[in-house]
PDB file of C-alpha atoms in Angstrom:
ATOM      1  CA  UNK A   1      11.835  16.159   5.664  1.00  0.00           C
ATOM      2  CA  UNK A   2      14.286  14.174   7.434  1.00  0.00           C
ATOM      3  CA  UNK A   3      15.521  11.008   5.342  1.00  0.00           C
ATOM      4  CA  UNK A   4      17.248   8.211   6.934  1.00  0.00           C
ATOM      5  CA  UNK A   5      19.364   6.041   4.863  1.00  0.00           C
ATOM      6  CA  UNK A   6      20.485   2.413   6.223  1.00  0.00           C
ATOM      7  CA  UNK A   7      22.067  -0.735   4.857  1.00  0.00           C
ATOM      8  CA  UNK A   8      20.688  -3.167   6.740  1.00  0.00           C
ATOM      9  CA  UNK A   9      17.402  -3.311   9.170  1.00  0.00           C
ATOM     10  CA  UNK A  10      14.488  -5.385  10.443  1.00  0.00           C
ATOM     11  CA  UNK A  11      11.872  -3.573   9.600  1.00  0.00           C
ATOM     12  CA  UNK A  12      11.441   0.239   8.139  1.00  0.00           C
ATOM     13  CA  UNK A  13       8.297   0.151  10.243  1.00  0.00           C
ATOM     14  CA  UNK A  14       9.644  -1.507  13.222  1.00  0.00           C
ATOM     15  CA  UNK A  15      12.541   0.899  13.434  1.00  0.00           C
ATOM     16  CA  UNK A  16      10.617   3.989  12.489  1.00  0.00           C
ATOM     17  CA  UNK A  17       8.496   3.348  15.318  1.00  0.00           C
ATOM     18  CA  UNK A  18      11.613   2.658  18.183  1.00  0.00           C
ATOM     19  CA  UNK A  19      12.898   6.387  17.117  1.00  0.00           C
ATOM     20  CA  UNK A  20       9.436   8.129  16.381  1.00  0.00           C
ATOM     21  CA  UNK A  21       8.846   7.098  19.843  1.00  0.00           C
ATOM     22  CA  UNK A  22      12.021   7.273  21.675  1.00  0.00           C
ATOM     23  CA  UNK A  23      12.286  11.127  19.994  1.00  0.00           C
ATOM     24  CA  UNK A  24       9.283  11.967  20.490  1.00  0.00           C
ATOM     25  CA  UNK A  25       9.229  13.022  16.758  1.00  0.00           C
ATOM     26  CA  UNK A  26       7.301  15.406  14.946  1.00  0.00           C
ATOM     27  CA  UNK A  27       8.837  16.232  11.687  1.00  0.00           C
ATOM     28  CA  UNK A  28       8.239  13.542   8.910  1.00  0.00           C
ATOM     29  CA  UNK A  29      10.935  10.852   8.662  1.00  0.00           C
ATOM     30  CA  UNK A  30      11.378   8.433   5.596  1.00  0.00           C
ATOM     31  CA  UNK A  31      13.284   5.414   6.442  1.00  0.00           C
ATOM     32  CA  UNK A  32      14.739   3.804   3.941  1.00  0.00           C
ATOM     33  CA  UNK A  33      16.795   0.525   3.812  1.00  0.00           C
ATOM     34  CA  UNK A  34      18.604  -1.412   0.892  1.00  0.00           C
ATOM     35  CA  UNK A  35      17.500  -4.866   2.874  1.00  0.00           C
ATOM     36  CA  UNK A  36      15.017  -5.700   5.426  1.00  0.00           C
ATOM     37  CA  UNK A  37      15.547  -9.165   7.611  1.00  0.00           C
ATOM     38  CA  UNK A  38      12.120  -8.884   8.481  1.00  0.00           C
ATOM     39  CA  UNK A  39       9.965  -7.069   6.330  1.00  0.00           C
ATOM     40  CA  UNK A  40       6.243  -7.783   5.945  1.00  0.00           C
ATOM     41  CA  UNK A  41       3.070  -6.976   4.596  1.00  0.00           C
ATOM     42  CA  UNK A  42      -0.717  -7.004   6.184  1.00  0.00           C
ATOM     43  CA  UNK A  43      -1.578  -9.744   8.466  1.00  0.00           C
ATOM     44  CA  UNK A  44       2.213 -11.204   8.593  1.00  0.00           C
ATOM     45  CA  UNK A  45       2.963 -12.053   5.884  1.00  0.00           C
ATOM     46  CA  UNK A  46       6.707 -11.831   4.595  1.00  0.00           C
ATOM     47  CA  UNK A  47       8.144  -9.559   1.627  1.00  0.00           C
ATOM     48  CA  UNK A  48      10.661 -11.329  -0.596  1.00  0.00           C
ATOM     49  CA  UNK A  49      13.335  -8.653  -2.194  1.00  0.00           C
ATOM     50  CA  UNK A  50      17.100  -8.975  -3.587  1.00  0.00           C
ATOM     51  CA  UNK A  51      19.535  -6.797  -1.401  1.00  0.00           C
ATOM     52  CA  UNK A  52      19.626  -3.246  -2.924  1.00  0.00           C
ATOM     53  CA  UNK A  53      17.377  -4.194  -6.128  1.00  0.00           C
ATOM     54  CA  UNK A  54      13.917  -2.890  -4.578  1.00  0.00           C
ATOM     55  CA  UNK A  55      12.677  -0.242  -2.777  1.00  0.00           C
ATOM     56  CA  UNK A  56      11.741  -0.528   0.776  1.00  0.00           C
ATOM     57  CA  UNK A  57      11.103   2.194   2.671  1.00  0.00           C
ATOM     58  CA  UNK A  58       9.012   3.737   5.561  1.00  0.00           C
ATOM     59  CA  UNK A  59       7.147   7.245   6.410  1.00  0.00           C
ATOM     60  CA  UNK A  60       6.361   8.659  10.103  1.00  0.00           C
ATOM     61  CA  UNK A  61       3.973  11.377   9.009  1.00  0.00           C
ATOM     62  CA  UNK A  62       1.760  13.491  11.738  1.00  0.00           C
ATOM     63  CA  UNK A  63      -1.378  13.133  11.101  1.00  0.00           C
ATOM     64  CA  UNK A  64      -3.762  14.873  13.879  1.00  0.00           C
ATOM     65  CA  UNK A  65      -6.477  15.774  11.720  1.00  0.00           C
ATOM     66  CA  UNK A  66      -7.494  12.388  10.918  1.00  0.00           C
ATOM     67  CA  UNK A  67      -9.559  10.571  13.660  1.00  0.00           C
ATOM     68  CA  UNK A  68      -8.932   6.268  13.763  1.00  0.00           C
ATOM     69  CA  UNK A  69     -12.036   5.915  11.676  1.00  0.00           C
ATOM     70  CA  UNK A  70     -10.648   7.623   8.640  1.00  0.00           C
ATOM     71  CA  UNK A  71      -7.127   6.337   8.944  1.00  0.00           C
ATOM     72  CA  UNK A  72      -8.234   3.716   5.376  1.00  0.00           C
ATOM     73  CA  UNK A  73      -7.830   7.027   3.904  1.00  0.00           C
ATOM     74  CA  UNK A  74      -4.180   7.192   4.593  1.00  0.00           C
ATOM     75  CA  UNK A  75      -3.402   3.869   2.725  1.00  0.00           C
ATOM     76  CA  UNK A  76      -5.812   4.518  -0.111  1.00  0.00           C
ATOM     77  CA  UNK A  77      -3.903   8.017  -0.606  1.00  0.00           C
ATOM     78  CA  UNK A  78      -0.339   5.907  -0.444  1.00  0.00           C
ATOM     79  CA  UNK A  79      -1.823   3.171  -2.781  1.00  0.00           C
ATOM     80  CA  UNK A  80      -2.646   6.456  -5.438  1.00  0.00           C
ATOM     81  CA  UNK A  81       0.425   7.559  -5.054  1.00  0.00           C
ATOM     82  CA  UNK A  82       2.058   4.445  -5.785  1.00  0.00           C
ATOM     83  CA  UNK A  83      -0.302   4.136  -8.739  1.00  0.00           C
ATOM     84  CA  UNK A  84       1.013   7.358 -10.119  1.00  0.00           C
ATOM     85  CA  UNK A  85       4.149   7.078 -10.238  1.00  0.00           C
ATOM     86  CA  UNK A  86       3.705   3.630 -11.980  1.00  0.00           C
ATOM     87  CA  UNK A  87       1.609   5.272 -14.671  1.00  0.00           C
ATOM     88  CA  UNK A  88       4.095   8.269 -15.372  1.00  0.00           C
ATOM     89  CA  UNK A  89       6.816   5.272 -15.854  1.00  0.00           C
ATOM     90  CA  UNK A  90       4.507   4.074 -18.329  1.00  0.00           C
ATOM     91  CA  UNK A  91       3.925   0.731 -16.864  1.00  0.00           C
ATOM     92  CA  UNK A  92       0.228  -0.210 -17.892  1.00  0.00           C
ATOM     93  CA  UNK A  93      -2.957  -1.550 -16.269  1.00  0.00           C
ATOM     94  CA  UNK A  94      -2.217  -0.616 -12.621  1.00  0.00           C
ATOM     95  CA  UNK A  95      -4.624  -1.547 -10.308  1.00  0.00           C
ATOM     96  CA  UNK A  96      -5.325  -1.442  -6.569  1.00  0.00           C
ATOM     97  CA  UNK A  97      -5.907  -4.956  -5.198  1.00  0.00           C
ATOM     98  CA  UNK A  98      -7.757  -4.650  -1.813  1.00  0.00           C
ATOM     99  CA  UNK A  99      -6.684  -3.439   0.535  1.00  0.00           C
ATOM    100  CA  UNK A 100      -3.121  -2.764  -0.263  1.00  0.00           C
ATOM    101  CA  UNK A 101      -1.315  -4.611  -3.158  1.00  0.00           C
ATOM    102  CA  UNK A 102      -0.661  -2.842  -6.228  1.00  0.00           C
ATOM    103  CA  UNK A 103      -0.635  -5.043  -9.601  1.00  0.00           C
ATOM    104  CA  UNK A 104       0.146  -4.143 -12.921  1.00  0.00           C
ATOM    105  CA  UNK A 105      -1.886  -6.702 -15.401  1.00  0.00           C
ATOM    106  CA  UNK A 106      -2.646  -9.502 -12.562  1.00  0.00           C
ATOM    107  CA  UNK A 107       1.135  -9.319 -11.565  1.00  0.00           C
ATOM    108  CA  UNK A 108       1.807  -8.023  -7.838  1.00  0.00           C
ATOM    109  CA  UNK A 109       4.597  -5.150  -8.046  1.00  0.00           C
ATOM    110  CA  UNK A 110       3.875  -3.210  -4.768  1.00  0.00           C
ATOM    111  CA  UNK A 111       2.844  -4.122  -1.376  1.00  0.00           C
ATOM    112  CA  UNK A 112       1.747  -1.528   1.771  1.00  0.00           C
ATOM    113  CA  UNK A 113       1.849  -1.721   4.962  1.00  0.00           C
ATOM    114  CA  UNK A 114       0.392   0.776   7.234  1.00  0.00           C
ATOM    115  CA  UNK A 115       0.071   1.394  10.827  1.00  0.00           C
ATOM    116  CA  UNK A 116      -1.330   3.590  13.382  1.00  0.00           C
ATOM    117  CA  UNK A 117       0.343   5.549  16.415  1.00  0.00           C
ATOM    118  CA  UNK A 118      -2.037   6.272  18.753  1.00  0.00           C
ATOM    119  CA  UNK A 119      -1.998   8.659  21.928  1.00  0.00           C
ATOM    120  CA  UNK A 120      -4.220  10.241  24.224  1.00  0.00           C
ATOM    121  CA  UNK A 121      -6.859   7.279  22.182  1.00  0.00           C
ATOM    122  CA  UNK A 122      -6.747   9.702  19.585  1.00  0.00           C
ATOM    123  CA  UNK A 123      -4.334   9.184  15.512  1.00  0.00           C
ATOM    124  CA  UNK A 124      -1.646  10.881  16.284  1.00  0.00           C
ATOM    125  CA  UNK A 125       0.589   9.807  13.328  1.00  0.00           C
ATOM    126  CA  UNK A 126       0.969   6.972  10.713  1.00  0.00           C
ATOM    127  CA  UNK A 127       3.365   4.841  10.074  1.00  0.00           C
ATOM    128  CA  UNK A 128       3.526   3.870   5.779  1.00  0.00           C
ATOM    129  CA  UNK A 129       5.433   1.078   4.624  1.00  0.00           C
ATOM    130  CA  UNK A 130       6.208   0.572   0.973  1.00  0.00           C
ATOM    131  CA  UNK A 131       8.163  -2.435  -0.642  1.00  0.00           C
ATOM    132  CA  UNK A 132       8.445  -1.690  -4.591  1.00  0.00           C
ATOM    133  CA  UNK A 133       9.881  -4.082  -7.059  1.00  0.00           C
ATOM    134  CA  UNK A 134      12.006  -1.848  -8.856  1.00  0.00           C
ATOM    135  CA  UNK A 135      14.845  -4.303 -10.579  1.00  0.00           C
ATOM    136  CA  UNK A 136      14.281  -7.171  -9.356  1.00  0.00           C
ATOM    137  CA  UNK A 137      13.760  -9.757 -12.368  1.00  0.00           C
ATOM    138  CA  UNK A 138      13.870 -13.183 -10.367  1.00  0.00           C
ATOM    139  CA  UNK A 139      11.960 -14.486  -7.812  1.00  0.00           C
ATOM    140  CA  UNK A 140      11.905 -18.008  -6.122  1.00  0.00           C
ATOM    141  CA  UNK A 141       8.101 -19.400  -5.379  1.00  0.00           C
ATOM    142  CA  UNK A 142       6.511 -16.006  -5.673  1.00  0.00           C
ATOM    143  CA  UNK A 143       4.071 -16.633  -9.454  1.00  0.00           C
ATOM    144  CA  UNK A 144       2.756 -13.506  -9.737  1.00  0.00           C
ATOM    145  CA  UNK A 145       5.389 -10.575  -9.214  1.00  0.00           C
ATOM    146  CA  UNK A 146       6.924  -8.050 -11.243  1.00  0.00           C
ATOM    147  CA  UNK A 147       8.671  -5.003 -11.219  1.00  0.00           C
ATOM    148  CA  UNK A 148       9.379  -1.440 -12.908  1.00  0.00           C
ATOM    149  CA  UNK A 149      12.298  -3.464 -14.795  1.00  0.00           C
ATOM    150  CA  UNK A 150      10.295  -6.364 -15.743  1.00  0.00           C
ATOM    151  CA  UNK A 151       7.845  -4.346 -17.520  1.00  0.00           C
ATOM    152  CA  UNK A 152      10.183  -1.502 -18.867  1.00  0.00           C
ATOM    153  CA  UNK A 153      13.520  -3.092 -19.553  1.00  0.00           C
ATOM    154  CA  UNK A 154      14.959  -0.124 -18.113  1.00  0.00           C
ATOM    155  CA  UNK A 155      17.195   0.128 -14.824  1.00  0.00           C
ATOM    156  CA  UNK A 156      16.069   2.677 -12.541  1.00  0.00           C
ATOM    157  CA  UNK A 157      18.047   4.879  -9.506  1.00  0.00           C
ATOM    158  CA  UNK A 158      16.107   3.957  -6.418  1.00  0.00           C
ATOM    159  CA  UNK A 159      16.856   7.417  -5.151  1.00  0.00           C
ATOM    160  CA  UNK A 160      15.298   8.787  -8.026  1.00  0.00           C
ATOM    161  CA  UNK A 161      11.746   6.425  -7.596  1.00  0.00           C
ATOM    162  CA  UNK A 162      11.892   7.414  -3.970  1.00  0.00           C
ATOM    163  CA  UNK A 163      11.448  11.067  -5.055  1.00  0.00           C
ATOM    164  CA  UNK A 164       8.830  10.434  -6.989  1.00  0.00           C
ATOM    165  CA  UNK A 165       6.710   8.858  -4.553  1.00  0.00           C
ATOM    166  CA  UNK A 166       7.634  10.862  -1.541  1.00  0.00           C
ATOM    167  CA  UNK A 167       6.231  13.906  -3.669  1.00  0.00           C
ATOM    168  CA  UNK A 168       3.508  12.075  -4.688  1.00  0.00           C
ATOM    169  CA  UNK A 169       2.492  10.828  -1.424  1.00  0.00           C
ATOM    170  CA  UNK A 170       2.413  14.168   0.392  1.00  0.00           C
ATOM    171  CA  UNK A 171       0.090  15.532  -2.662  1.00  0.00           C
ATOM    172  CA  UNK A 172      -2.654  13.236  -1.422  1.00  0.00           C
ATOM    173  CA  UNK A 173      -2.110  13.371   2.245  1.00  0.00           C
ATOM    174  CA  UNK A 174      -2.260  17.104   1.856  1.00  0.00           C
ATOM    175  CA  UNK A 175      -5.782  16.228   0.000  1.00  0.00           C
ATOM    176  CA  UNK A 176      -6.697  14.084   2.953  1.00  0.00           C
ATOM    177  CA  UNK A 177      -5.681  17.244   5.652  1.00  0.00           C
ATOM    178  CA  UNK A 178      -7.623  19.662   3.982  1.00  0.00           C
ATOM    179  CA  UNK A 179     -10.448  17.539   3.877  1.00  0.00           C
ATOM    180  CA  UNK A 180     -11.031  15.888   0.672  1.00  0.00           C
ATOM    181  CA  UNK A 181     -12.368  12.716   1.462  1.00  0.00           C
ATOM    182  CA  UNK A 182     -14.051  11.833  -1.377  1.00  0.00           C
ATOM    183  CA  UNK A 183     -12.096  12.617  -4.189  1.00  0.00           C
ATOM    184  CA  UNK A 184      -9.315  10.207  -2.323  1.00  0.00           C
ATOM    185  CA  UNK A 185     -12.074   7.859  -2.014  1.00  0.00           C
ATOM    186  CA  UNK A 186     -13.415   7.719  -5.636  1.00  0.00           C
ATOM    187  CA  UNK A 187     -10.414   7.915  -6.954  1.00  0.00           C
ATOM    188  CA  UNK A 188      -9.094   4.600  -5.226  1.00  0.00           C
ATOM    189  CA  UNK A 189     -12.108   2.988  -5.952  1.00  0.00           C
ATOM    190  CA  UNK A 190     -11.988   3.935  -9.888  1.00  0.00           C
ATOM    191  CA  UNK A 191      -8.894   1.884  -9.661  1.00  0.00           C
ATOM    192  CA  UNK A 192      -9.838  -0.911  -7.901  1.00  0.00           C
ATOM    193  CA  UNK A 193      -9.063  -4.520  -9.378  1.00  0.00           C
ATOM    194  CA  UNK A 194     -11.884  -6.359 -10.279  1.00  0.00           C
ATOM    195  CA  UNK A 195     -14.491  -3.389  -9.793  1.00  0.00           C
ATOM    196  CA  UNK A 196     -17.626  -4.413 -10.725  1.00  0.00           C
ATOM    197  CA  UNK A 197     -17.074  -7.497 -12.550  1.00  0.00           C
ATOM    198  CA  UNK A 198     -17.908 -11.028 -11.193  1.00  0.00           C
ATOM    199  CA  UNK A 199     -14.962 -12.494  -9.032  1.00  0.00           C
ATOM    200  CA  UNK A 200     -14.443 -15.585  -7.233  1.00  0.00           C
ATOM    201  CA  UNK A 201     -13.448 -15.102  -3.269  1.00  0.00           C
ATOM    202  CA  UNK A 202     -12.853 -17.396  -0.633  1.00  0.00           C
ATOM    203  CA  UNK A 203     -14.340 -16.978   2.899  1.00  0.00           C
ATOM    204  CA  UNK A 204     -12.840 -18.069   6.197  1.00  0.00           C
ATOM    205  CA  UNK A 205     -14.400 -21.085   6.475  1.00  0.00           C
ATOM    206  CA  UNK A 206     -12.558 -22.045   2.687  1.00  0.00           C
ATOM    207  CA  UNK A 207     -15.949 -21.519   1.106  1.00  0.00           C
ATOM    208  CA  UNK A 208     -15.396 -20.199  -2.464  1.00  0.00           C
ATOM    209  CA  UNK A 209     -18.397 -18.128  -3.778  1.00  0.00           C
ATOM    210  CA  UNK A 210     -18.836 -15.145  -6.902  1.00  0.00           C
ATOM    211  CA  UNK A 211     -19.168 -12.038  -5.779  1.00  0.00           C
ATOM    212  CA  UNK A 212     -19.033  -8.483  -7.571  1.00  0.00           C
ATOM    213  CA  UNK A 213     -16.345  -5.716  -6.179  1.00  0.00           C
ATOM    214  CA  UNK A 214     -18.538  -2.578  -5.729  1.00  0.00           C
ATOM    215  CA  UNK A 215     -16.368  -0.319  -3.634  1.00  0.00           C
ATOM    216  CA  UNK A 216     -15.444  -0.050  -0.263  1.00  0.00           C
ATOM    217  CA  UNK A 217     -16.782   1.197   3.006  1.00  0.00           C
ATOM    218  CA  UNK A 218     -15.212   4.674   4.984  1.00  0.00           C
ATOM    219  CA  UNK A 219     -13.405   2.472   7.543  1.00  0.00           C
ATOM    220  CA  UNK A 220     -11.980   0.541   4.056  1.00  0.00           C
ATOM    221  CA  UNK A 221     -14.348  -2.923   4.193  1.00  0.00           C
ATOM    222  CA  UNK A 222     -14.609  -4.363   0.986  1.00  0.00           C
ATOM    223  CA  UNK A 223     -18.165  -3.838  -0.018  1.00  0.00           C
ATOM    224  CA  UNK A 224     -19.345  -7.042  -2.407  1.00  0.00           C
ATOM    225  CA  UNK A 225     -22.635  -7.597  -3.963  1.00  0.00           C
ATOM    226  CA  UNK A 226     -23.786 -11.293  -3.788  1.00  0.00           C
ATOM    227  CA  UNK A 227     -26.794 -13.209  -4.474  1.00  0.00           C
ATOM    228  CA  UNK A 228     -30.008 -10.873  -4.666  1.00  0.00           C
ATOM    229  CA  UNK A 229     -27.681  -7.858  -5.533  1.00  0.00           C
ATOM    230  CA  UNK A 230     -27.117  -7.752  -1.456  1.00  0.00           C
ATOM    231  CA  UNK A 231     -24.206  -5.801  -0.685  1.00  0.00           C
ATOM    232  CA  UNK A 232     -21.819  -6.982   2.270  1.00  0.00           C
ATOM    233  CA  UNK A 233     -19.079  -5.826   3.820  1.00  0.00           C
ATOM    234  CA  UNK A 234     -15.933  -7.981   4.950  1.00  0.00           C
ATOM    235  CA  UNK A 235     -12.662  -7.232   6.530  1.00  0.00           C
ATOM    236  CA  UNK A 236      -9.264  -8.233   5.328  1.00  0.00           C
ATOM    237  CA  UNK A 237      -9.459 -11.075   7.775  1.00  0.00           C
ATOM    238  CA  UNK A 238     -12.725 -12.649   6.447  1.00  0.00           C
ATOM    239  CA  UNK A 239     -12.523 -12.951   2.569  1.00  0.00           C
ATOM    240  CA  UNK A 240      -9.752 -13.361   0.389  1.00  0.00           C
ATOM    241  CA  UNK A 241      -9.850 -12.625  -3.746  1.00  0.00           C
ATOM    242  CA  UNK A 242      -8.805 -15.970  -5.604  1.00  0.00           C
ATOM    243  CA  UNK A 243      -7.390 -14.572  -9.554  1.00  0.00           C
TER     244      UNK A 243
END
């Protein structure tokens, strides 16, 4: 595995998709940058991180025997990993908030972003993007985030994190290549925040109703029962979870 270290970048994802693309690459390639100008999250939004005090990193991984409609699986594998690695640093009550924030207690510490390289209209690869608050303590107009040193006290080697969730992360997309959907499946969903207990959510037309987290679907919509124990589905775009 090929690991690029850099000072200063836009975007791990960005950049790991100008080379991935301008080599032609098919070894894996971790990315890995002490700032990001421009990193982000799903639908935009911006990732706030102290210069060298966080993690931020990308993955190009091949990934040709996983069609478009499973790639959820990819990010549900990533999200274990990061889970993992959390729980073997003792840091308690991590959860999976849907579809790709990782809390410990209700406080965000992890954020992934993932995206898809397509060719031929078939997955060819997948792009993972990771921003970890490892010791980080402050934040300005961000309530709800944490880190590894928040909860622990203790300063941690980013190199040595990275290692831990590089190995981690290629356990479960090894699951995912030989074919063990569901374990990847019911394992993120065991871990889900606010699994099957009533939650308040707000729509996109800023209508706030109770709904109960039951899962999610194989192309990763979050399946909620409602009124009449009817289960729908909605897509990151249509619902938000208000905690």
């Amino acid at each position: 595995m090929r690991i690029d270290k850099l000072h200063t970048i836009d975007s791990t994802n960005d950049y790991l998709k100008r080379i991935s693309k301008e080599e032609n690459a098919e070894e894996d390639i971790v990315v890995w940058a002490l700032e990001q100008t421009a990193g982000r999250g799903q639908m935009g939004t911006q990732w706030q991180t102290e210069s060298g005090k966080n993690l931020t990193f990308s993955v190009f991984r091949k990934v040709k025997r996983i069609t478009i409609d499973e790639q959820f699986y990819a990010l549900m594998a990533a999200s274990l990993a990061v889970k993992d690695v959390l729980s073997q640093l003792l840091i308690k009550n991590v959860r999976v908030k849907w579809p790709n924030d990782i809390l410990t207690d209700n406080d965000k510490i992890c954020g992934i972003l993932i995206e898809s390289v397509i060719k031929g209209g078939q997955l060819d690869a997948m792009i993972l993007g990771v921003g970890l608050n490892v010791n980080q303590t402050q934040w300005e107009n961000v309530p709800r985030a944490t880190s590894i040193k928040s909860r622990t006290g203790i300063h941690f080697e980013l190199e040595e994190i990275l290692s831990l969730l590089l190995k981690r992360f290629h356990h479960y997309v090894d699951l995912l290549l030989k074919g063990e959907f569901n374990t990847i499946k019911n394992d993120y969903e065991a871990h889900l925040f606010k699994k099957d207990k009533p939650a308040t959510f707000l729509s996109v037309d800023e209508r706030q109703f109770v709904g109960i987290i039951k899962g999610v679907s194989e192309s990763g919509k979050l399946l909620l029962q409602e009124e009449n124990d009817v289960v729908n589905e909605y897509d990151l775009k249509e619902i938000q979870l208000l905690y």
